[in-house]
C-alpha positions as YAML, in Angstrom:
chain: A
units: angstrom
residues:
- id: 1
  name: LEU
  ca: [4.11, -13.02, -14.63]
- id: 2
  name: LYS
  ca: [5.16, -16.67, -15.06]
- id: 3
  name: THR
  ca: [8.82, -15.63, -15.22]
- id: 4
  name: ALA
  ca: [8.44, -13.44, -12.13]
- id: 5
  name: LEU
  ca: [6.68, -16.20, -10.22]
- id: 6
  name: LEU
  ca: [9.44, -18.72, -10.96]
- id: 7
  name: SER
  ca: [12.46, -16.39, -10.63]
- id: 8
  name: GLU
  ca: [15.05, -17.18, -8.01]
- id: 9
  name: HIS
  ca: [15.57, -15.20, -4.82]
- id: 10
  name: THR
  ca: [19.21, -14.23, -4.32]
- id: 11
  name: GLY
  ca: [19.06, -14.30, -0.53]
- id: 12
  name: ASP
  ca: [20.13, -10.66, -0.15]
- id: 13
  name: SER
  ca: [17.99, -9.07, 2.58]
- id: 14
  name: LYS
  ca: [17.93, -5.80, 0.61]
- id: 15
  name: ASP
  ca: [15.97, -7.75, -1.99]
- id: 16
  name: LEU
  ca: [13.06, -7.94, 0.43]
- id: 17
  name: SER
  ca: [12.29, -4.21, 0.30]
- id: 18
  name: PRO
  ca: [9.45, -4.66, -2.28]
- id: 19
  name: ALA
  ca: [7.67, -7.09, 0.07]
- id: 20
  name: ILE
  ca: [8.37, -4.80, 3.01]
- id: 21
  name: LEU
  ca: [6.66, -1.90, 1.20]
- id: 22
  name: VAL
  ca: [3.59, -4.03, 0.45]
- id: 23
  name: THR
  ca: [3.45, -5.08, 4.11]
- id: 24
  name: VAL
  ca: [3.67, -1.46, 5.28]
- id: 25
  name: ALA
  ca: [0.90, -0.46, 2.84]
- id: 26
  name: TRP
  ca: [-1.28, -3.32, 4.10]
- id: 27
  name: VAL
  ca: [-0.73, -2.25, 7.73]
- id: 28
  name: LEU
  ca: [-1.61, 1.36, 6.89]
- id: 29
  name: MET
  ca: [-4.76, 0.22, 5.08]
- id: 30
  name: TYR
  ca: [-5.70, -1.95, 8.06]
- id: 31
  name: TYR
  ca: [-5.35, 1.00, 10.43]
- id: 32
  name: ILE
  ca: [-7.46, 3.15, 8.10]
- id: 33
  name: PHE
  ca: [-10.16, 0.47, 8.28]
- id: 34
  name: LEU
  ca: [-9.91, 0.43, 12.09]
- id: 35
  name: PHE
  ca: [-10.14, 4.23, 12.22]
- id: 36
  name: ASN
  ca: [-13.18, 4.17, 9.94]
- id: 37
  name: GLN
  ca: [-14.82, 1.58, 12.18]
- id: 38
  name: SER
  ca: [-14.36, 3.80, 15.25]
- id: 39
  name: ALA
  ca: [-15.39, 6.97, 13.42]
- id: 40
  name: ALA
  ca: [-18.55, 5.30, 12.11]
- id: 41
  name: THR
  ca: [-19.47, 4.13, 15.60]
- id: 42
  name: PHE
  ca: [-19.09, 7.65, 16.98]
- id: 43
  name: TYR
  ca: [-21.06, 9.06, 14.03]
- id: 44
  name: VAL
  ca: [-23.96, 6.63, 14.49]
- id: 45
  name: ALA
  ca: [-23.98, 7.22, 18.27]
- id: 46
  name: LYS
  ca: [-24.21, 10.98, 17.66]
- id: 47
  name: GLN
  ca: [-27.00, 10.50, 15.09]
- id: 48
  name: ARG
  ca: [-28.94, 8.31, 17.53]
- id: 49
  name: LYS
  ca: [-28.56, 10.90, 20.28]
- id: 50
  name: LEU
  ca: [-29.90, 13.61, 17.98]
- id: 51
  name: GLU
  ca: [-32.76, 11.36, 16.85]
- id: 52
  name: SER
  ca: [-33.71, 10.48, 20.40]
- id: 53
  name: LYS
  ca: [-34.54, 14.15, 20.91]
- id: 54
  name: LYS
  ca: [-37.04, 13.99, 18.05]
- id: 55
  name: THR
  ca: [-40.57, 12.89, 18.81]
- id: 56
  name: ASP
  ca: [-41.58, 11.77, 15.30]
- id: 57
  name: GLY
  ca: [-41.50, 8.14, 14.09]
- id: 58
  name: ASP
  ca: [-38.70, 8.66, 11.57]
- id: 59
  name: SER
  ca: [-35.97, 7.83, 14.08]
- id: 60
  name: VAL
  ca: [-36.61, 4.05, 14.05]
- id: 61
  name: ALA
  ca: [-36.23, 3.81, 10.26]
- id: 62
  name: SER
  ca: [-33.18, 6.05, 10.30]
- id: 63
  name: ARG
  ca: [-31.61, 4.03, 13.13]
- id: 64
  name: ALA
  ca: [-32.10, 0.83, 11.11]
- id: 65
  name: LYS
  ca: [-30.42, 2.47, 8.10]
- id: 66
  name: GLU
  ca: [-27.42, 3.55, 10.16]
- id: 67
  name: GLY
  ca: [-26.89, 0.14, 11.74]
- id: 68
  name: GLY
  ca: [-29.30, -0.06, 14.63]
- id: 69
  name: LYS
  ca: [-32.02, -2.60, 15.31]
- id: 70
  name: ALA
  ca: [-34.28, -3.40, 12.40]
- id: 71
  name: GLY
  ca: [-37.39, -1.30, 12.04]
- id: 72
  name: ALA
  ca: [-40.89, -2.74, 11.82]
- id: 73
  name: GLY
  ca: [-40.63, -3.06, 8.02]
- id: 74
  name: GLU
  ca: [-37.33, -4.97, 8.12]
- id: 75
  name: LYS
  ca: [-37.19, -8.68, 7.39]
- id: 76
  name: LYS
  ca: [-36.80, -10.86, 10.46]
- id: 77
  name: GLY
  ca: [-34.58, -13.94, 10.55]
- id: 78
  name: ARG
  ca: [-32.22, -12.89, 7.77]
- id: 79
  name: MET
  ca: [-28.78, -14.51, 7.95]
- id: 80
  name: ARG
  ca: [-27.07, -11.16, 8.46]
- id: 81
  name: ASP
  ca: [-29.47, -10.37, 11.34]
- id: 82
  name: VAL
  ca: [-28.63, -13.67, 13.01]
- id: 83
  name: LYS
  ca: [-24.90, -13.30, 12.37]
- id: 84
  name: TYR
  ca: [-24.45, -9.61, 13.18]
- id: 85
  name: GLY
  ca: [-27.38, -8.75, 15.45]
- id: 86
  name: ALA
  ca: [-28.12, -5.08, 16.00]
- id: 87
  name: ARG
  ca: [-25.28, -4.11, 13.65]
- id: 88
  name: SER
  ca: [-26.74, -6.10, 10.74]
- id: 89
  name: THR
  ca: [-27.46, -3.15, 8.46]
- id: 90
  name: GLY
  ca: [-26.00, 0.12, 7.33]
- id: 91
  name: LEU
  ca: [-22.73, 1.82, 7.97]
- id: 92
  name: LEU
  ca: [-21.79, -0.14, 11.10]
- id: 93
  name: LEU
  ca: [-22.12, -3.45, 9.29]
- id: 94
  name: VAL
  ca: [-19.90, -2.24, 6.43]
- id: 95
  name: VAL
  ca: [-17.11, -1.03, 8.72]
- id: 96
  name: ASP
  ca: [-17.35, -4.04, 11.05]
- id: 97
  name: ARG
  ca: [-17.19, -6.54, 8.19]
- id: 98
  name: THR
  ca: [-14.36, -4.63, 6.52]
- id: 99
  name: VAL
  ca: [-12.25, -4.89, 9.68]
- id: 100
  name: GLY
  ca: [-13.42, -8.42, 10.39]
- id: 101
  name: ASN
  ca: [-12.75, -9.79, 6.91]
- id: 102
  name: THR
  ca: [-9.41, -7.99, 6.66]
- id: 103
  name: SER
  ca: [-8.40, -9.51, 10.01]
- id: 104
  name: GLU
  ca: [-9.62, -12.96, 8.96]
- id: 105
  name: GLN
  ca: [-7.53, -12.82, 5.78]
- id: 106
  name: ALA
  ca: [-4.45, -11.22, 7.37]
- id: 107
  name: ILE
  ca: [-2.65, -14.45, 8.29]
- id: 108
  name: PRO
  ca: [-3.17, -16.19, 4.93]
- id: 109
  name: PHE
  ca: [-2.13, -13.08, 3.00]
- id: 110
  name: LEU
  ca: [0.88, -12.00, 5.05]
- id: 111
  name: LEU
  ca: [2.18, -15.55, 5.48]
- id: 112
  name: SER
  ca: [1.81, -16.23, 1.74]
- id: 113
  name: LEU
  ca: [3.44, -12.92, 0.85]
- id: 114
  name: TRP
  ca: [6.49, -13.54, 3.02]
- id: 115
  name: LEU
  ca: [6.91, -17.21, 2.14]
- id: 116
  name: HIS
  ca: [6.89, -16.18, -1.51]
- id: 117
  name: ALA
  ca: [9.28, -13.26, -0.93]
- id: 118
  name: VAL
  ca: [11.81, -15.38, 0.95]
- id: 119
  name: PHE
  ca: [11.66, -18.63, -1.01]
- id: 120
  name: VAL
  ca: [10.65, -17.55, -4.51]
- id: 121
  name: SER
  ca: [10.98, -13.87, -5.39]
- id: 122
  name: PRO
  ca: [10.51, -10.61, -3.49]
- id: 123
  name: ALA
  ca: [9.64, -8.84, -6.75]
- id: 124
  name: SER
  ca: [6.83, -11.20, -7.71]
- id: 125
  name: ALA
  ca: [5.63, -11.29, -4.09]
- id: 126
  name: ALA
  ca: [5.39, -7.51, -4.18]
- id: 127
  name: ALA
  ca: [3.61, -7.47, -7.56]
- id: 128
  name: LEU
  ca: [0.98, -9.92, -6.34]
- id: 129
  name: GLY
  ca: [0.84, -8.19, -2.96]
- id: 130
  name: TRP
  ca: [0.06, -4.81, -4.49]
- id: 131
  name: TRP
  ca: [-2.82, -6.38, -6.43]
- id: 132
  name: TYR
  ca: [-4.06, -7.90, -3.16]
- id: 133
  name: VAL
  ca: [-3.90, -4.57, -1.33]
- id: 134
  name: GLY
  ca: [-5.71, -2.83, -4.19]
- id: 135
  name: PHE
  ca: [-8.56, -5.33, -4.25]
- id: 136
  name: ARG
  ca: [-8.72, -5.33, -0.43]
- id: 137
  name: ALA
  ca: [-8.96, -1.51, -0.42]
- id: 138
  name: ILE
  ca: [-12.23, -1.63, -2.37]
- id: 139
  name: TYR
  ca: [-13.79, -4.14, 0.05]
- id: 140
  name: PRO
  ca: [-15.87, -1.55, 1.99]
- id: 141
  name: ILE
  ca: [-17.38, -0.22, -1.24]
- id: 142
  name: VAL
  ca: [-18.25, -3.60, -2.72]
- id: 143
  name: PHE
  ca: [-19.46, -5.01, 0.61]
- id: 144
  name: ALA
  ca: [-21.97, -2.16, 0.82]
- id: 145
  name: LYS
  ca: [-23.26, -3.17, -2.63]
- id: 146
  name: GLY
  ca: [-23.65, -6.82, -1.57]
- id: 147
  name: VAL
  ca: [-23.32, -10.09, -3.46]
- id: 148
  name: PRO
  ca: [-22.34, -10.54, -6.30]
- id: 149
  name: VAL
  ca: [-20.49, -7.19, -6.40]
- id: 150
  name: LEU
  ca: [-18.64, -8.21, -3.23]
- id: 151
  name: PHE
  ca: [-16.86, -10.89, -5.25]
- id: 152
  name: LEU
  ca: [-14.96, -8.13, -7.10]
- id: 153
  name: SER
  ca: [-12.81, -7.87, -3.98]
- id: 154
  name: THR
  ca: [-12.87, -11.31, -2.39]
- id: 155
  name: LEU
  ca: [-12.28, -13.58, -5.37]
- id: 156
  name: PRO
  ca: [-9.23, -11.67, -6.69]
- id: 157
  name: ASN
  ca: [-7.82, -11.67, -3.13]
- id: 158
  name: TYR
  ca: [-8.17, -15.45, -2.87]
- id: 159
  name: THR
  ca: [-6.53, -15.74, -6.29]
- id: 160
  name: GLN
  ca: [-3.56, -13.63, -5.18]
- id: 161
  name: ILE
  ca: [-3.05, -15.89, -2.16]
- id: 162
  name: VAL
  ca: [-3.10, -18.99, -4.39]
- id: 163
  name: LEU
  ca: [-0.66, -17.34, -6.81]
- id: 164
  name: LEU
  ca: [1.64, -16.50, -3.90]
- id: 165
  name: LEU
  ca: [1.51, -20.02, -2.42]
- id: 166
  name: TYR
  ca: [1.64, -22.14, -5.58]
- id: 167
  name: PRO
  ca: [5.33, -21.52, -6.41]
- id: 168
  name: VAL
  ca: [6.25, -21.91, -2.73]
- id: 169
  name: CYS
  ca: [4.57, -25.32, -2.67]
- id: 170
  name: ALA
  ca: [6.15, -26.24, -6.01]
- id: 171
  name: LYS
  ca: [9.61, -25.45, -4.63]
- id: 172
  name: ALA
  ca: [8.94, -27.44, -1.47]
- id: 173
  name: MET
  ca: [7.78, -30.40, -3.54]
- id: 174
  name: GLN
  ca: [10.91, -30.20, -5.72]
- id: 175
  name: SER
  ca: [13.09, -30.57, -2.65]
- id: 176
  name: TYR
  ca: [11.54, -34.00, -2.00]
- id: 177
  name: GLN
  ca: [12.37, -35.27, -5.48]
...
């Protein structure tokens, strides 16, 4: 990995195809997350409509599980309730945070990937990028499990960004010496 991180980029635009493939995979993953967010919203809306036809008291608990307002037994004043409101639990929270966190990390990741590909090495940018995409892809699963399991996605992603940026910064610093 050290050799790949410090290898020289030849400047040939055809060299960039590994980074291009990672970028395309990231975009496809992002659209899958967006689709899942919309599909989950439609699913929960349909479930709520079906539950509203019921007259028993189970619908409030079920609505809370699917992402609606907290039921009577839910804790009040939790951070996630304050931060996410009515979508603070269940499926809607998972899909919303997956899209939200992926969007929040898009600029750092894509910028780091392309700076590395252009100024250091497209091959090592792609290698690190594929790891990033893989760990990002499990985000919905680990988010649903909560902390500390969530860190199985987020911490490796932060590490990939640092590994992408470090050689870029090192090269920039060398140019001043």
